[in-house]
Coordinates of C-alpha atoms in Angstrom, one line a residue:
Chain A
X176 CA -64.3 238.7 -32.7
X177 CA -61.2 238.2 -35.1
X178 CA -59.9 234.8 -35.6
X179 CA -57.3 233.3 -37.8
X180 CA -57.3 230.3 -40.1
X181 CA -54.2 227.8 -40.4
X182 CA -54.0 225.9 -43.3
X183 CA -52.1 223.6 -45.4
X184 CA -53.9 222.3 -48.5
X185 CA -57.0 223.0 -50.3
X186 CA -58.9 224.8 -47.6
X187 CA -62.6 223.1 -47.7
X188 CA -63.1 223.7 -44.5
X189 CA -61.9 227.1 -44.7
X190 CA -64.1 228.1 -47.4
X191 CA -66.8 227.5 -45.7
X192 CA -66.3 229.2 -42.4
X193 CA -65.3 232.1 -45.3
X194 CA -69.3 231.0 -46.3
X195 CA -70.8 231.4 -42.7
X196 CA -68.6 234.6 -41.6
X197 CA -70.0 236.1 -45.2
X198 CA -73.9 234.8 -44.6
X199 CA -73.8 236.2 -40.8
X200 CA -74.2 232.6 -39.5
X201 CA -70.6 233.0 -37.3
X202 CA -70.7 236.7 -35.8
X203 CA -66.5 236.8 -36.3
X204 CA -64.1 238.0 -38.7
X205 CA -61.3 236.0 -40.1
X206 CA -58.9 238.7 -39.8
X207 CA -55.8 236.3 -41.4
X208 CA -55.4 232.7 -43.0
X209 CA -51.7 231.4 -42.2
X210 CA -50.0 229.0 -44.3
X211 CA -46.9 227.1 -44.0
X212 CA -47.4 226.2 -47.9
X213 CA -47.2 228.8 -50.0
X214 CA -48.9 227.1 -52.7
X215 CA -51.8 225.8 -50.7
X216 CA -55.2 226.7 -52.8
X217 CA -56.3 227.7 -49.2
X218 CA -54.4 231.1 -50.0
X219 CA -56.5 231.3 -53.4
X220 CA -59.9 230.7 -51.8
X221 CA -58.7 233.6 -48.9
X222 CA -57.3 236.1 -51.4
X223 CA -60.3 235.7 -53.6
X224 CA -62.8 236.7 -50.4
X225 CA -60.4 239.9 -49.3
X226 CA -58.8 238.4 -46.5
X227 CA -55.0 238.9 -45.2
X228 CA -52.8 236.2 -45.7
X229 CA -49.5 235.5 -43.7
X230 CA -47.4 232.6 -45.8
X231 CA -44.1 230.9 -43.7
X232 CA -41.6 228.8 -45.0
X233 CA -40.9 226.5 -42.5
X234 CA -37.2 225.9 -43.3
X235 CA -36.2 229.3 -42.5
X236 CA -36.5 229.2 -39.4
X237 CA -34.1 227.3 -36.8
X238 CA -37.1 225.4 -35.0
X239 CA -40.9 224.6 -34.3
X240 CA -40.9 227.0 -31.5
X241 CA -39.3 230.0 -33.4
X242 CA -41.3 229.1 -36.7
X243 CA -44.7 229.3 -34.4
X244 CA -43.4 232.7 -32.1
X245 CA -43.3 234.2 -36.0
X246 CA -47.1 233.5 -36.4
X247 CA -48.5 234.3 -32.8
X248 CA -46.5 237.4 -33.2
X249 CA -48.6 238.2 -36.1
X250 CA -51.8 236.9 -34.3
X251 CA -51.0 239.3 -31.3
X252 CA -51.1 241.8 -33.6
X253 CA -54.3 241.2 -35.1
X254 CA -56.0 240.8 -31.3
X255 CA -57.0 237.4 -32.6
X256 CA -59.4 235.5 -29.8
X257 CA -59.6 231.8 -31.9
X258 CA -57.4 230.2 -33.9
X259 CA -58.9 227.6 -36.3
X260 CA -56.9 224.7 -37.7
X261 CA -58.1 223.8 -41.3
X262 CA -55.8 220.7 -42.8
X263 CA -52.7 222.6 -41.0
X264 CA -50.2 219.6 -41.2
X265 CA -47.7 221.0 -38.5
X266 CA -47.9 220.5 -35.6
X267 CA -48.0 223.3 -33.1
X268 CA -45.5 223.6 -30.7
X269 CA -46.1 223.4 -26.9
X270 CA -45.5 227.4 -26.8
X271 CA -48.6 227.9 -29.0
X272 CA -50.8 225.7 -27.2
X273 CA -49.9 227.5 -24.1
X274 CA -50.5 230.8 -25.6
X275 CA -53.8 229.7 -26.9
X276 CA -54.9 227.7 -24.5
X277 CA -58.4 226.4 -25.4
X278 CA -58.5 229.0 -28.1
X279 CA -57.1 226.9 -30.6
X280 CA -59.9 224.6 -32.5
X281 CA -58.9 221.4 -35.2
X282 CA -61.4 219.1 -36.6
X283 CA -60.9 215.6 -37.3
X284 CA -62.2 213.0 -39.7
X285 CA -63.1 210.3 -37.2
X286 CA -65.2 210.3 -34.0
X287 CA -62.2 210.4 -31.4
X288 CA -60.6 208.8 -29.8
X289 CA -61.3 206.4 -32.6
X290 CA -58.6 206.5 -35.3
X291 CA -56.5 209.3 -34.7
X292 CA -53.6 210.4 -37.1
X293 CA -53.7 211.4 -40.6
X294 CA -55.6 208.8 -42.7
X295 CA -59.3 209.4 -39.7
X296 CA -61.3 208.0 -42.6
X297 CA -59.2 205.3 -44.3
X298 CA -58.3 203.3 -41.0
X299 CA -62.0 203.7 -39.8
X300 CA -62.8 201.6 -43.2
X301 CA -60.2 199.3 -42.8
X302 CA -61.1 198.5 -39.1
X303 CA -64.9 197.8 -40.6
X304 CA -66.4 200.4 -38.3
X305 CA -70.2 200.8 -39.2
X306 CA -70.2 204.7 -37.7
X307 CA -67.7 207.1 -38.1
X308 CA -67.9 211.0 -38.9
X309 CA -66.3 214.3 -37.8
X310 CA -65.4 215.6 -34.4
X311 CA -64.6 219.5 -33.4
X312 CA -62.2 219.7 -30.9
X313 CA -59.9 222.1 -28.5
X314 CA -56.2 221.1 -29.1
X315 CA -54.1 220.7 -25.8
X316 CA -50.7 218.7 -26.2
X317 CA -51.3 215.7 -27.3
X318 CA -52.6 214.8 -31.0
X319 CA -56.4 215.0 -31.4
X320 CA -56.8 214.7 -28.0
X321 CA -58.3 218.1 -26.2
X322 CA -61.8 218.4 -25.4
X323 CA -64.3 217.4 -27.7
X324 CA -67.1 220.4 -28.7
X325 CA -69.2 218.6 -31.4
X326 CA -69.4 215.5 -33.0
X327 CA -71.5 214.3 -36.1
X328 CA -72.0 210.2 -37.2
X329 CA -72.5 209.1 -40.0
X330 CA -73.6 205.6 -41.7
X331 CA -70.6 203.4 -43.0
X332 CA -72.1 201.2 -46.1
X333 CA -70.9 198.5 -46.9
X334 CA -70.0 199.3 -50.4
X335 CA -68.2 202.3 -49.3
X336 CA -64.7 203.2 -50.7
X337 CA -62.1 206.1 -49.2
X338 CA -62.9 208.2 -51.4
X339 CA -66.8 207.9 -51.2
X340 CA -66.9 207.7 -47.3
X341 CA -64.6 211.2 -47.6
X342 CA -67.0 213.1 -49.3
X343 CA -70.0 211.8 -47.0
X344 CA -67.4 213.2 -43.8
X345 CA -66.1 216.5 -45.4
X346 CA -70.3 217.7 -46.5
X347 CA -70.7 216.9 -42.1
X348 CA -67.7 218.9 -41.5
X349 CA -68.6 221.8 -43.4
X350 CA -71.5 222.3 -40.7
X351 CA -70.3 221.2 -37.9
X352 CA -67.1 223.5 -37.7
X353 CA -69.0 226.7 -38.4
X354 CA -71.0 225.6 -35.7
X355 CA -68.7 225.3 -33.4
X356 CA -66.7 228.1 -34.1
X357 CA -70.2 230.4 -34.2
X358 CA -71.6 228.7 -30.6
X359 CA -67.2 229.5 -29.6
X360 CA -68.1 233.4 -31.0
X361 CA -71.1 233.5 -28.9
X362 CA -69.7 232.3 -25.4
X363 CA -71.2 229.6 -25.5
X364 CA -69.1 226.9 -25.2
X365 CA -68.0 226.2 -21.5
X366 CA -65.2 223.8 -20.9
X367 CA -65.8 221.1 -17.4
X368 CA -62.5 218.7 -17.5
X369 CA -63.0 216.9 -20.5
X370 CA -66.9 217.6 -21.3
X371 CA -67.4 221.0 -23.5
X372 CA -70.9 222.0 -22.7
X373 CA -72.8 224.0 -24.9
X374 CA -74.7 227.1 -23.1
Chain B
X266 CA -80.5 177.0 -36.0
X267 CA -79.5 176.3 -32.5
X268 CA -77.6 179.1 -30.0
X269 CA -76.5 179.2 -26.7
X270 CA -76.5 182.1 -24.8
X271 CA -74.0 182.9 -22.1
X272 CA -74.7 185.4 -19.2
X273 CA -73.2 186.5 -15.9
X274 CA -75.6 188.8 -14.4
X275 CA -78.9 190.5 -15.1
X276 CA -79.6 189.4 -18.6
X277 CA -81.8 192.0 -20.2
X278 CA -80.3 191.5 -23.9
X279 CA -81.0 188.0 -23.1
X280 CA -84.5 189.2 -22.3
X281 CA -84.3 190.9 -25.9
X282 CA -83.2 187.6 -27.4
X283 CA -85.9 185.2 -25.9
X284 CA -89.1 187.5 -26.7
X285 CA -87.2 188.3 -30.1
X286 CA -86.9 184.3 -30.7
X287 CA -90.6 183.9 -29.5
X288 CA -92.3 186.2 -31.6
X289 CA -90.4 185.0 -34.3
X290 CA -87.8 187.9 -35.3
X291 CA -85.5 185.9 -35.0
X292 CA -85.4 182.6 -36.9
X293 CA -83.5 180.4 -34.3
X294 CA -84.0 178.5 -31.4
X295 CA -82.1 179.4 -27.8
X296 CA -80.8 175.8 -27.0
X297 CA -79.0 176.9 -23.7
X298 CA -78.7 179.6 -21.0
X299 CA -75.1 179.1 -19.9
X300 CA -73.9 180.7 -16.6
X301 CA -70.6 180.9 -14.8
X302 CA -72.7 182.4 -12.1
X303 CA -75.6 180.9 -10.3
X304 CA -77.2 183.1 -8.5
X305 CA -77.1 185.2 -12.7
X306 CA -81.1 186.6 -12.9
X307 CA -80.6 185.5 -16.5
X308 CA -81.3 182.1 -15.7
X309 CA -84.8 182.8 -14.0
X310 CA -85.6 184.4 -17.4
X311 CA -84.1 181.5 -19.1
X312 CA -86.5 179.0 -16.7
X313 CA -89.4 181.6 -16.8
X314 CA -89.2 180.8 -20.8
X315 CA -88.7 177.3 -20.2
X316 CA -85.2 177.2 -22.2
X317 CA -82.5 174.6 -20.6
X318 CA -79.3 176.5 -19.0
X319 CA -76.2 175.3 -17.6
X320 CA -74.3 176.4 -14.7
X321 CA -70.5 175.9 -14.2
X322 CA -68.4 176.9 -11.2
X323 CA -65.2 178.0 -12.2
X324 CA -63.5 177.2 -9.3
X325 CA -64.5 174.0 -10.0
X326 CA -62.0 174.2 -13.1
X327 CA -58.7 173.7 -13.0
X328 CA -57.9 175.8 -15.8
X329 CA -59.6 178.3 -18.2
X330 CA -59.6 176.0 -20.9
X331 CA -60.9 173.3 -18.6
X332 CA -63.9 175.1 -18.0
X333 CA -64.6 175.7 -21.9
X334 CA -64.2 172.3 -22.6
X335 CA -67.0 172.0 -20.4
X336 CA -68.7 174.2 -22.4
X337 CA -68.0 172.9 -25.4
X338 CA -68.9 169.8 -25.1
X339 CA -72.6 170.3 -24.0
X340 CA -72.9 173.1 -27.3
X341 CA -71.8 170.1 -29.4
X342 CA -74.1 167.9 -27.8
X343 CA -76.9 170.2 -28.8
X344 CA -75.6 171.4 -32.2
X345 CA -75.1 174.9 -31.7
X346 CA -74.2 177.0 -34.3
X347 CA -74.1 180.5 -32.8
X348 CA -72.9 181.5 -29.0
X349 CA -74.3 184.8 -28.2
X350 CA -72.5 186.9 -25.0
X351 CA -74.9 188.7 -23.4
X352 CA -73.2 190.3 -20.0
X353 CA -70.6 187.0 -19.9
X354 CA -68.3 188.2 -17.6
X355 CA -65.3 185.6 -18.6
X356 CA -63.0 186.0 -21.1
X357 CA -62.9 183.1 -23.5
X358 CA -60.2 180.8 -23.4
X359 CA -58.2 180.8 -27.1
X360 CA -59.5 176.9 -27.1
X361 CA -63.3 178.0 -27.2
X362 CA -62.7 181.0 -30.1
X363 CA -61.0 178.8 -32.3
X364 CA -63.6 176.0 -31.7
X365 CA -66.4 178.3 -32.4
X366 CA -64.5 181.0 -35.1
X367 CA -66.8 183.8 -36.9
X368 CA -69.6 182.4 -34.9
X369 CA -69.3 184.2 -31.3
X370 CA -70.8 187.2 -31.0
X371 CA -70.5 189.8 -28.4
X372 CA -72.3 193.3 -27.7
X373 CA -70.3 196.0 -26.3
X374 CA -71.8 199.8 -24.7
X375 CA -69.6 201.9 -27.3
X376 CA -68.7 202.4 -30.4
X377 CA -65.6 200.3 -31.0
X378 CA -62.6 200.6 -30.9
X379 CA -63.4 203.5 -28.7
X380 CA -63.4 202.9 -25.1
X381 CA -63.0 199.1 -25.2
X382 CA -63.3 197.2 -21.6
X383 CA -65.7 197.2 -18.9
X384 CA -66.6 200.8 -18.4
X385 CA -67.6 201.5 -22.2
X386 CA -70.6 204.5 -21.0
X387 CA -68.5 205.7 -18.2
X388 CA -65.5 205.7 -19.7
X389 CA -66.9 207.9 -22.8
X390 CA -69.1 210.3 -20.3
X391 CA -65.5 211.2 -18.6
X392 CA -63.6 211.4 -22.1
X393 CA -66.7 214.1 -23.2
X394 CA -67.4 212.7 -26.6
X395 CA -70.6 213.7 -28.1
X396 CA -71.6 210.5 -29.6
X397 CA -71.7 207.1 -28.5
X398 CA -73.5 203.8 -28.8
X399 CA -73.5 199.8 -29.0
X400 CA -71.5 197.9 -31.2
X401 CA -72.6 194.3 -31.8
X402 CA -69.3 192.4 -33.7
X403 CA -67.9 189.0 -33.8
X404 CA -65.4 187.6 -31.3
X405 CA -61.9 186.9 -31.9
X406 CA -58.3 186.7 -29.4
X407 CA -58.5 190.1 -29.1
X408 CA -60.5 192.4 -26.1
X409 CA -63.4 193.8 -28.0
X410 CA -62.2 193.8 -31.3
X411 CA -63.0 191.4 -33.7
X412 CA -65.3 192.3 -36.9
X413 CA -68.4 194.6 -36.7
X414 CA -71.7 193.8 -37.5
X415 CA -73.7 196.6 -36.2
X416 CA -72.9 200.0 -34.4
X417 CA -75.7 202.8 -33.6
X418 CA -74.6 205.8 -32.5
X419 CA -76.6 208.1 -29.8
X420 CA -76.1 211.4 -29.3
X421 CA -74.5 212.4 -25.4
X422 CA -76.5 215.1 -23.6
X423 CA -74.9 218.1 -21.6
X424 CA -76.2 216.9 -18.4
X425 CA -76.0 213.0 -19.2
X426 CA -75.5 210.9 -15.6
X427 CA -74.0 207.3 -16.0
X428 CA -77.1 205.7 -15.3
X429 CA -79.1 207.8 -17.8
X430 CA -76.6 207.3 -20.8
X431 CA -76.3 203.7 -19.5
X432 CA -79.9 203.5 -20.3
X433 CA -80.3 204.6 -23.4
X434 CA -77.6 202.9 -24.6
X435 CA -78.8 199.5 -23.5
X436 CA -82.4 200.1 -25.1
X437 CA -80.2 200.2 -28.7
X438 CA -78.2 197.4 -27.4
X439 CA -82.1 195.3 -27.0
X440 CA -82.8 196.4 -30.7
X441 CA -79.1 196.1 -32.2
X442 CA -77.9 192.8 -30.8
X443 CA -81.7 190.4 -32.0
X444 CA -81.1 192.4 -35.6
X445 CA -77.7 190.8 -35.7
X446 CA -78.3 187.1 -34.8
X447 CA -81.4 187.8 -37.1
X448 CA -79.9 188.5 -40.2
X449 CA -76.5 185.4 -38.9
X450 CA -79.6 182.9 -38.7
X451 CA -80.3 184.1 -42.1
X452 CA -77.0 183.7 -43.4
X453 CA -76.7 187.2 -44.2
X454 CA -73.5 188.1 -42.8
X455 CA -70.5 187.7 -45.0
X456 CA -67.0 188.6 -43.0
X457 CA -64.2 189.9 -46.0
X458 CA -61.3 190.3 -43.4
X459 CA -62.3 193.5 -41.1
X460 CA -65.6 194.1 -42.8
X461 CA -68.8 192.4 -42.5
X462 CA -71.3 192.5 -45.6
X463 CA -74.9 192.0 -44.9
X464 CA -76.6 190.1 -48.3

């Protein structure tokens, strides 16, 4: 099974479904990692472990839609089955969800629909939450909304700073996405509604 | 320390307060069983322990505030220092929280802010999270969200019903909710805005 790897920044997450694809853990390959940022360290960690990279400069194209038709053109190509958001700060328009439709995976930093947005682990400290940790999701069209396929919690201590309490959420999220992206590679994931049941 | 416990129905955290009072876990005294309902099973635990209740009629009120005054009034009487919501069905008049500020506790069935309101399991079952749990915090104006004090988070099975989340959940809420006016009775619990310290 090929999939592709959208990312933005520094790629944490990507290296280590680049770990779990190498070790056998996932049975997939990532056939591409797609970046709107050209100088995302994402495209280092890919380069370095032999896989394509596709690199898009949002501003030249005329909208979301025709900036995402460029990618899924390239996706088609590459008879990719899962597309895996890794710290991919655009949005995707409503053209790739469709296209994708519960193909399309994100992880987030907070256990939805807790504290959604861009800062998962920062409001979850400010709102003095004693739980939080990461949560695998489909995407459908609304933000880090879809259907939820794994979820991990984790302690909040009362000591804890951002940067601390980040660590603690990214070392959960380096299991928990190749998980769900090897039990996805397996068939075994089975979406009722709202409830992603594992098989 | 004196506190007064209000109920509306069946009362089993009550349950979890009185034998957590009697066997000396807790190092307080349960002054008063108040009810807004009479025909509330928590008050025939409250007589089966031989603790004093109250029952009020709210029709027999005028006003929301009218009826905490009520209240009120017999807590001061008997010096209580910490009203514990165990399945109280009312919301609290403004009049009652300020009276009582940072010493109101309530226990809700999820893991706040998630899913606030009173459908906390079956609302997260039918959203398909994979975690949930009790969160124990302190009241303020808002629905369910003033500061935490505890949360424990329990993981959601495949083939979870209502009822059997529902009970699980509520056998955390029995351990969660006596820790909490435990280490309160101590003076243990130290609120810094949104957070709450324990000492």
């Amino acid at each position: 099974m090929n999939i592709a790897v959208l990312c933005s920044g520094n790629g944490s997450n990507l290296q280590a479904i680049i770990d779990k694809t190498a070790d056998g853990y996932i049975p997939a390959k990532i056939a591409v990692v797609v970046s709107d940022n050209k100088t995302a360290f994402a495209l280092k960690r890919a380069e370095k472990a032999g896989i394509e990279t596709l690199v898009l400069n949002p501003k030249d194209f005329a909208s979301r839609e025709a900036f995402d038709k460029e990618i899924i053109k390239d996706l088609r190509k590459r008879k990719i089955e899962l597309v895996v958001l890794a710290g991919y700060m655009r949005l995707l328009s409503d053209h790739f969800i469709k296209e994708y439709g519960n193909r399309i995976m994100n992880i987030h930093p907070s256990l939805l629909p807790s504290f959604k947005g861009t800062h998962g682990v920062r409001d979850a400290l400010e709102y003095g939450v004693k739980v939080t940790g990461p949560t695998v999701h489909f995407v459908d069209e609304k933000l880090d909304h879809g259907p939820i396929i794994l979820q991990k919690a984790i302690d909040v201590k009362d000591d804890d700073t951002e940067e601390g309490l980040l660590e603690r959420v990214h070392k959960e999220e380096h299991k928990i996405y190749p998980e769900a992206i090897k039990l996805f590679a397996e068939g075994r994931l089975k979406i009722n509604g709202r409830r992603v049941v594992i098989k």
